[in-house]
CSV table of N, CA and C and ligand atoms in Angstrom, one decimal:
chain,number,residue,atom,x,y,z
I,1079,MET,N,1.0,-1.0,0.2
I,1079,MET,CA,-0.1,0.3,0.0
I,1079,MET,C,0.6,1.1,-0.3
I,1080,SER,N,0.6,2.2,-1.4
I,1080,SER,CA,1.4,2.9,-1.2
I,1080,SER,C,0.6,3.9,-0.2
I,1081,ASP,N,1.8,5.2,1.0
I,1081,ASP,CA,1.1,6.6,1.1
I,1081,ASP,C,-0.4,7.2,0.4
I,1082,SER,N,-0.3,7.0,-0.5
I,1082,SER,CA,-1.3,8.1,-1.0
I,1082,SER,C,-2.4,7.2,-0.9
I,1083,ASP,N,-2.5,5.7,-1.0
I,1083,ASP,CA,-4.0,5.3,-0.1
I,1083,ASP,C,-4.4,4.8,1.2
I,1084,CYS,N,-3.5,5.1,1.9
I,1084,CYS,CA,-3.7,4.9,3.4
I,1084,CYS,C,-4.2,6.2,4.0
I,1085,LEU,N,-5.3,5.9,4.7
I,1085,LEU,CA,-6.7,7.0,4.7
I,1085,LEU,C,-4.9,8.0,6.1
I,1086,PHE,N,-4.8,6.7,7.6
I,1086,PHE,CA,-3.3,8.1,8.0
I,1086,PHE,C,-2.3,8.2,8.0
I,1087,CYS,N,-1.9,7.5,6.6
I,1087,CYS,CA,-0.8,8.4,5.8
I,1087,CYS,C,-1.3,9.3,5.4
I,1088,ARG,N,-2.0,10.0,4.7
I,1088,ARG,CA,-2.5,10.8,5.0
I,1088,ARG,C,-3.1,11.8,5.7
I,1089,ILE,N,-3.4,11.2,6.8
I,1089,ILE,CA,-3.2,12.7,8.3
I,1089,ILE,C,-2.1,13.1,8.5
I,1090,VAL,N,-1.5,11.8,8.3
I,1090,VAL,CA,-0.1,13.1,8.7
I,1090,VAL,C,0.7,12.9,7.8
I,1091,ALA,N,0.1,13.1,6.3
I,1091,ALA,CA,1.4,14.3,5.4
I,1091,ALA,C,0.3,15.4,5.3
I,1092,GLY,N,-1.2,15.8,6.1
I,1092,GLY,CA,-1.4,16.8,6.2
I,1092,GLY,C,-2.3,17.0,5.3
I,1093,ASP,N,-2.6,16.2,4.5
I,1093,ASP,CA,-3.5,15.7,3.1
I,1093,ASP,C,-5.3,15.4,3.3
I,1094,ILE,N,-5.2,15.6,4.9
I,1094,ILE,CA,-6.9,15.4,5.4
I,1094,ILE,C,-7.2,15.6,7.2
I,1095,PRO,N,-7.4,16.9,7.3
I,1095,PRO,CA,-7.4,17.7,8.1
I,1095,PRO,C,-7.8,16.6,9.6
I,1096,SER,N,-6.4,17.4,10.6
I,1096,SER,CA,-7.1,16.7,11.7
I,1096,SER,C,-7.8,17.3,13.3
I,1097,THR,N,-7.4,16.7,14.4
I,1097,THR,CA,-7.9,17.7,15.6
I,1097,THR,C,-6.9,17.0,16.8
I,1098,GLN,N,-4.9,17.4,16.0
I,1098,GLN,CA,-3.8,16.7,16.7
I,1098,GLN,C,-4.0,17.0,18.3
I,1099,VAL,N,-3.6,16.1,18.9
I,1099,VAL,CA,-3.0,16.2,20.4
I,1099,VAL,C,-1.5,15.9,20.8
I,1100,LEU,N,-1.1,15.3,19.8
I,1100,LEU,CA,0.0,15.1,20.3
I,1100,LEU,C,0.7,15.3,18.7
I,1101,ASN,N,2.0,15.4,18.5
I,1101,ASN,CA,3.3,15.3,17.6
I,1101,ASN,C,4.1,15.6,17.6
I,1102,ASN,N,5.1,15.1,17.1
I,1102,ASN,CA,6.6,14.2,17.0
I,1102,ASN,C,7.1,13.6,16.7
I,1103,ASP,N,8.7,13.4,16.8
I,1103,ASP,CA,9.3,13.3,15.1
I,1103,ASP,C,8.7,11.8,14.4
I,1104,HIS,N,7.7,11.5,15.8
I,1104,HIS,CA,8.0,9.5,15.2
I,1104,HIS,C,6.6,9.6,15.7
I,1105,VAL,N,5.6,10.3,16.6
I,1105,VAL,CA,3.9,9.8,16.8
I,1105,VAL,C,3.4,10.9,16.3
I,1106,LEU,N,1.4,10.7,16.0
I,1106,LEU,CA,1.0,11.8,16.0
I,1106,LEU,C,-0.5,11.1,15.9
I,1107,ALA,N,-1.3,12.3,17.6
I,1107,ALA,CA,-2.1,11.5,18.0
I,1107,ALA,C,-3.3,12.4,17.7
I,1108,PHE,N,-4.4,12.4,17.2
I,1108,PHE,CA,-5.5,13.4,16.8
I,1108,PHE,C,-7.0,12.9,17.8
I,1109,ARG,N,-7.6,14.1,17.3
I,1109,ARG,CA,-9.0,12.9,17.9
I,1109,ARG,C,-10.0,12.0,17.2
I,1110,ASP,N,-10.9,11.3,17.9
I,1110,ASP,CA,-11.5,9.9,16.4
I,1110,ASP,C,-12.9,11.1,16.1
I,1111,ILE,N,-12.7,10.9,15.1
I,1111,ILE,CA,-14.2,11.5,13.8
I,1111,ILE,C,-15.4,11.3,14.7
I,1112,ALA,N,-15.6,9.7,14.9
I,1112,ALA,CA,-16.5,9.6,15.5
I,1112,ALA,C,-16.7,8.2,17.4
I,1113,PRO,N,-15.8,10.4,17.6
I,1113,PRO,CA,-15.5,9.3,19.1
I,1113,PRO,C,-16.3,8.2,20.0
I,1114,GLN,N,-15.8,7.5,20.7
I,1114,GLN,CA,-16.9,6.4,20.8
I,1114,GLN,C,-16.8,6.8,23.2
I,1115,ALA,N,-15.9,7.2,22.7
I,1115,ALA,CA,-16.1,8.3,24.6
I,1115,ALA,C,-15.7,9.5,24.8
I,1116,PRO,N,-16.5,10.5,26.1
I,1116,PRO,CA,-16.0,12.2,25.8
I,1116,PRO,C,-14.7,11.9,25.3
I,1117,VAL,N,-13.3,11.3,25.3
I,1117,VAL,CA,-12.1,11.1,25.6
I,1117,VAL,C,-11.8,10.4,24.7
I,1118,HIS,N,-12.1,9.7,23.5
I,1118,HIS,CA,-11.2,9.1,22.2
I,1118,HIS,C,-9.5,9.9,21.1
I,1119,ILE,N,-9.4,9.5,21.5
I,1119,ILE,CA,-8.0,9.7,20.7
I,1119,ILE,C,-6.9,8.6,19.9
I,1120,VAL,N,-6.8,8.6,18.8
I,1120,VAL,CA,-6.3,7.9,18.2
I,1120,VAL,C,-4.8,7.8,17.9
I,1121,VAL,N,-4.2,7.1,17.8
I,1121,VAL,CA,-2.3,7.4,18.2
I,1121,VAL,C,-1.8,6.3,17.0
I,1122,ILE,N,-0.9,7.5,15.9
I,1122,ILE,CA,-0.5,6.1,15.4
I,1122,ILE,C,1.4,6.6,15.2
I,1123,PRO,N,1.6,5.0,14.9
I,1123,PRO,CA,3.4,6.0,14.0
I,1123,PRO,C,3.1,6.8,12.9
I,1124,LYS,N,3.7,7.5,12.9
I,1124,LYS,CA,4.0,8.6,11.4
I,1124,LYS,C,4.3,7.2,10.3
I,1125,ALA,N,5.5,6.3,10.9
I,1125,ALA,CA,5.8,5.5,9.2
I,1125,ALA,C,4.5,4.2,9.4
I,1126,HIS,N,4.2,3.7,8.6
I,1126,HIS,CA,3.3,3.1,7.6
I,1126,HIS,C,3.9,1.6,8.2
I,1127,PHE,N,2.7,1.3,9.1
I,1127,PHE,CA,2.9,-0.2,9.7
I,1127,PHE,C,1.4,-1.1,9.8
I,1128,ALA,N,1.3,-2.5,8.8
I,1128,ALA,CA,0.0,-2.3,8.8
I,1128,ALA,C,-1.4,-2.6,9.8
I,1129,ASN,N,-0.2,-2.9,11.2
I,1129,ASN,CA,-0.9,-3.7,12.5
I,1129,ASN,C,-0.4,-3.6,13.4
I,1130,ILE,N,-0.5,-4.6,14.9
I,1130,ILE,CA,0.4,-4.2,15.6
I,1130,ILE,C,1.5,-5.4,15.6
I,1131,VAL,N,1.4,-6.8,14.4
I,1131,VAL,CA,1.6,-7.6,14.6
I,1131,VAL,C,3.4,-6.7,13.6
I,1132,GLU,N,2.9,-6.4,12.5
I,1132,GLU,CA,3.9,-5.6,11.5
I,1132,GLU,C,5.0,-4.7,12.5
I,1133,LEU,N,3.9,-4.0,13.3
I,1133,LEU,CA,5.3,-2.9,13.9
I,1133,LEU,C,5.6,-3.5,15.3
I,1134,GLY,N,5.5,-5.1,16.2
I,1134,GLY,CA,6.2,-4.8,17.5
I,1134,GLY,C,7.2,-6.1,16.2
I,1135,ALA,N,7.5,-6.6,15.8
I,1135,ALA,CA,8.3,-7.1,14.7
I,1135,ALA,C,9.2,-6.4,14.0
I,1136,GLY,N,8.6,-5.3,13.5
I,1136,GLY,CA,9.4,-4.2,13.0
I,1136,GLY,C,10.6,-3.1,13.3
I,1137,ASP,N,9.9,-3.2,14.1
I,1137,ASP,CA,10.9,-2.1,14.6
I,1137,ASP,C,10.2,-1.4,16.0
I,1138,ALA,N,10.9,-1.6,16.7
I,1138,ALA,CA,11.4,-2.0,18.6
I,1138,ALA,C,11.0,-0.3,19.1
I,1139,THR,N,11.7,0.7,18.1
I,1139,THR,CA,11.7,2.2,18.3
I,1139,THR,C,10.3,2.5,18.9
I,1140,GLN,N,9.9,2.1,16.7
I,1140,GLN,CA,8.6,3.1,17.1
I,1140,GLN,C,7.7,2.3,17.5
I,1141,ALA,N,7.2,0.8,18.2
I,1141,ALA,CA,6.5,0.9,19.0
I,1141,ALA,C,7.0,1.2,20.6
I,1142,GLY,N,8.8,2.2,20.3
I,1142,GLY,CA,8.1,2.2,21.7
I,1142,GLY,C,7.8,3.9,22.5
I,1143,GLU,N,8.3,4.3,21.2
I,1143,GLU,CA,7.7,5.7,20.9
I,1143,GLU,C,6.0,5.9,21.3
I,1144,LEU,N,5.2,5.1,20.6
I,1144,LEU,CA,4.1,5.0,20.6
I,1144,LEU,C,3.2,4.8,21.6
I,1145,MET,N,4.6,3.8,22.4
I,1145,MET,CA,3.8,3.4,24.4
I,1145,MET,C,4.4,4.9,24.9
I,1146,ALA,N,4.9,5.7,24.3
I,1146,ALA,CA,5.8,6.7,25.2
I,1146,ALA,C,4.5,8.3,25.0
I,1147,ALA,N,4.2,7.9,23.9
I,1147,ALA,CA,3.0,8.7,23.5
I,1147,ALA,C,2.1,9.4,24.4
I,1148,ILE,N,1.8,7.6,24.4
I,1148,ILE,CA,0.3,7.5,25.1
I,1148,ILE,C,0.6,7.6,26.6
I,1149,SER,N,1.7,7.9,27.4
I,1149,SER,CA,1.8,7.8,28.8
I,1149,SER,C,1.7,9.4,28.7
I,1150,THR,N,2.5,9.6,27.7
I,1150,THR,CA,2.6,11.7,27.8
I,1150,THR,C,1.1,11.8,27.4
I,1151,ILE,N,0.1,11.1,26.7
I,1151,ILE,CA,-1.2,12.0,26.6
I,1151,ILE,C,-2.2,12.2,27.7
I,1152,ALA,N,-1.7,10.7,28.3
I,1152,ALA,CA,-2.8,10.5,30.0
I,1152,ALA,C,-2.3,11.2,30.9
I,1153,THR,N,-1.4,11.6,30.3
I,1153,THR,CA,-1.1,13.2,31.7
I,1153,THR,C,-1.5,14.3,31.2
I,1154,GLN,N,-1.4,14.7,29.9
I,1154,GLN,CA,-1.2,16.0,28.6
I,1154,GLN,C,-3.3,16.3,29.5
I,1155,GLU,N,-3.7,14.9,28.6
I,1155,GLU,CA,-5.3,15.5,29.1
I,1155,GLU,C,-5.9,14.6,30.1
I,1156,ASP,N,-5.0,14.3,31.0
I,1156,ASP,CA,-5.7,14.0,32.6
I,1156,ASP,C,-6.4,13.0,33.1
I,1157,LEU,N,-6.0,12.8,32.5
I,1157,LEU,CA,-6.9,10.9,32.3
I,1157,LEU,C,-6.5,10.1,33.9
I,1158,ALA,N,-6.6,10.4,34.8
I,1158,ALA,CA,-6.4,10.4,36.2
I,1158,ALA,C,-6.9,9.1,36.8
I,1159,ASP,N,-8.9,9.4,35.7
I,1159,ASP,CA,-9.4,8.2,36.8
I,1159,ASP,C,-9.8,6.6,35.5
I,1160,GLY,N,-8.6,6.7,34.5
I,1160,GLY,CA,-8.1,6.1,33.7
I,1160,GLY,C,-8.7,5.6,32.1
I,1161,PHE,N,-7.8,5.0,31.8
I,1161,PHE,CA,-8.3,5.0,30.6
I,1161,PHE,C,-7.9,3.2,29.7
I,1162,ARG,N,-8.5,3.5,28.8
I,1162,ARG,CA,-8.9,2.4,27.8
I,1162,ARG,C,-7.9,2.2,26.6
I,1163,VAL,N,-6.7,1.6,26.8
I,1163,VAL,CA,-5.9,1.3,25.1
I,1163,VAL,C,-6.3,0.0,23.9
I,1164,VAL,N,-6.8,0.5,22.7
I,1164,VAL,CA,-7.3,-0.6,22.1
I,1164,VAL,C,-7.0,-0.3,21.2
I,1165,PHE,N,-5.8,-1.5,20.5
I,1165,PHE,CA,-5.4,-2.0,19.5
I,1165,PHE,C,-6.3,-2.9,18.6
I,1166,ASN,N,-7.0,-2.6,17.9
I,1166,ASN,CA,-8.4,-3.2,17.2
I,1166,ASN,C,-7.5,-3.9,15.8
I,1167,THR,N,-7.3,-5.4,15.4
I,1167,THR,CA,-6.4,-5.8,14.5
I,1167,THR,C,-7.1,-6.5,13.6
I,1168,GLY,N,-7.0,-6.5,12.2
I,1168,GLY,CA,-7.7,-7.8,11.4
I,1168,GLY,C,-9.5,-7.7,11.9
I,1169,SER,N,-9.9,-8.2,10.7
I,1169,SER,CA,-11.7,-8.4,10.6
I,1169,SER,C,-12.6,-8.3,11.6
I,1170,ASP,N,-11.8,-9.7,12.6
I,1170,ASP,CA,-12.4,-9.6,14.0
I,1170,ASP,C,-12.4,-8.9,15.0
I,1171,GLY,N,-10.8,-8.4,14.8
I,1171,GLY,CA,-10.5,-7.5,15.9
I,1171,GLY,C,-10.8,-6.5,15.5
I,1172,GLY,N,-12.3,-5.5,13.8
I,1172,GLY,CA,-12.6,-4.3,13.3
I,1172,GLY,C,-12.0,-3.5,13.3
I,1173,GLN,N,-11.1,-3.8,12.6
I,1173,GLN,CA,-10.0,-2.7,12.4
I,1173,GLN,C,-10.1,-2.3,11.0
I,1174,THR,N,-10.7,-1.0,11.1
I,1174,THR,CA,-10.9,0.2,9.4
I,1174,THR,C,-9.9,-0.1,8.6
I,1175,VAL,N,-8.8,0.9,9.2
I,1175,VAL,CA,-8.0,1.3,8.8
I,1175,VAL,C,-6.8,0.5,9.1
I,1176,GLU,N,-6.2,0.4,8.1
I,1176,GLU,CA,-4.7,-0.5,8.0
I,1176,GLU,C,-3.8,0.2,8.2
I,1177,HIS,N,-3.8,0.9,9.2
I,1177,HIS,CA,-2.5,2.0,9.3
I,1177,HIS,C,-2.3,1.1,11.0
I,1178,VAL,N,-1.1,1.0,12.0
I,1178,VAL,CA,-1.6,0.4,12.7
I,1178,VAL,C,-2.0,1.8,14.0
I,1179,HIS,N,-3.1,1.6,15.0
I,1179,HIS,CA,-3.1,2.4,15.7
I,1179,HIS,C,-3.9,2.1,17.0
I,1180,ALA,N,-3.4,3.1,17.8
I,1180,ALA,CA,-4.1,2.6,19.3
I,1180,ALA,C,-5.1,4.0,19.6
I,1181,HIS,N,-6.0,3.8,20.4
I,1181,HIS,CA,-7.5,4.0,20.6
I,1181,HIS,C,-7.0,4.3,22.1
I,1182,VAL,N,-8.0,5.3,22.3
I,1182,VAL,CA,-7.2,6.3,23.7
I,1182,VAL,C,-8.2,6.0,24.2
I,1183,LEU,N,-9.5,5.7,25.5
I,1183,LEU,CA,-10.9,5.9,25.6
I,1183,LEU,C,-11.1,6.3,26.7
I,1184,ALA,N,-11.2,7.1,26.9
I,1184,ALA,CA,-11.9,8.1,28.4
I,1184,ALA,C,-12.2,9.0,28.2
I,1185,GLY,N,-13.4,8.9,29.9
I,1185,GLY,CA,-13.9,10.2,30.6
I,1185,GLY,C,-15.2,9.8,30.3
I,1186,ARG,N,-15.7,8.2,30.4
I,1186,ARG,CA,-16.6,7.5,31.4
I,1186,ARG,C,-16.0,5.8,31.7
I,1187,SER,N,-16.5,5.3,32.3
I,1187,SER,CA,-16.5,4.3,32.6
I,1187,SER,C,-16.6,3.5,31.8
I,1188,LEU,N,-16.4,2.1,31.3
I,1188,LEU,CA,-16.1,1.9,30.3
I,1188,LEU,C,-16.2,0.1,30.2
I,1189,THR,N,-17.2,-0.3,30.0
I,1189,THR,CA,-17.4,-1.9,30.9
I,1189,THR,C,-16.1,-2.7,29.5
I,1190,TRP,N,-16.6,-4.2,30.5
I,1190,TRP,CA,-15.5,-5.3,30.3
I,1190,TRP,C,-17.0,-6.5,30.2
I,1191,PRO,N,-16.7,-7.5,30.0
I,1191,PRO,CA,-16.0,-7.9,28.8
I,1191,PRO,C,-15.8,-6.5,27.4
I,1192,PRO,N,-15.9,-6.3,26.5
I,1192,PRO,CA,-16.1,-5.5,25.2
I,1192,PRO,C,-16.7,-6.2,24.3
I,1193,GLY,N,-17.3,-5.3,23.5
I,1193,GLY,CA,-18.9,-6.2,22.6
I,1193,GLY,C,-18.3,-6.8,21.9
T,1660,5GP,P1,-10.4,0.3,13.6
T,1660,5GP,O1,-12.3,0.7,13.3
T,1660,5GP,O2,-9.6,0.6,12.6
T,1660,5GP,O3,-9.6,0.9,14.5
T,1660,5GP,O4,-10.3,2.4,14.0
T,1660,5GP,C1,-10.1,3.3,13.0
T,1660,5GP,C2,-10.8,4.6,13.7
T,1660,5GP,O5,-10.1,5.4,12.7
T,1660,5GP,C3,-12.1,4.4,13.7
T,1660,5GP,O6,-13.1,5.0,14.7
T,1660,5GP,C4,-12.9,6.0,13.0
T,1660,5GP,O7,-13.7,6.8,13.5
T,1660,5GP,C5,-11.5,7.0,12.7
T,1660,5GP,N1,-11.7,7.2,11.4
T,1660,5GP,C6,-12.1,7.1,10.2
T,1660,5GP,N2,-11.5,7.9,9.2
T,1660,5GP,C7,-10.9,9.3,10.3
T,1660,5GP,C8,-10.9,10.8,9.8
T,1660,5GP,O8,-10.7,10.8,8.2
T,1660,5GP,N3,-10.4,11.2,11.0
T,1660,5GP,C9,-9.9,11.3,12.1
T,1660,5GP,N4,-10.1,12.2,12.7
T,1660,5GP,N5,-10.8,9.6,12.5
T,1660,5GP,C10,-10.6,9.1,11.7
T,1661,ZN,ZN1,-0.3,4.2,6.1
C-alpha cells in the first residue's frame, strides 16, 4: 500500500485535516472523528505499519515511541481516573484502517468484556 492509499498516512502528510493532540518526530495523535467516549484519541506511528503485528515485529523504536506517546497523552489529557487502550486488529478485531493505531478511550466508565 502506498502512502497515498492509506487514510492515516494522508493525515500524517496533512492532506486530510485532524485535530492534533500530540505531534513529534515519530508519533501523531488526533481526536477520533466518531468518538466512542468523551475522550477518544487515535495514536499512530508516522511510519506505515499495517497492524500491531507488523509494528511489533518491525521496529522496536517505533513501538516504544508509541507507548511513550500514550503515557504523555495520559498526563496531558489528565486521564487520572483511568482509560483504555485498544489496538483493533484484523477483521475479527474490527480494524477498519490498515495503519496501526491505538485508540485511547476515557471520560466514562468503560464496560468489560467489550462487545
Ligand atoms: P479502527 O476501526 O480501524 O480500529 O479505527 C479507525 C478509527 O479511525 C475509527 O474509530 C474512525 O472513527 C477513525 N477515523 C476514520 N476516518 C477518520 C478521519 O478521517 N479522521 C479521524 N480523525 N478519524 C477517523
Ligand atoms: Zn499508512
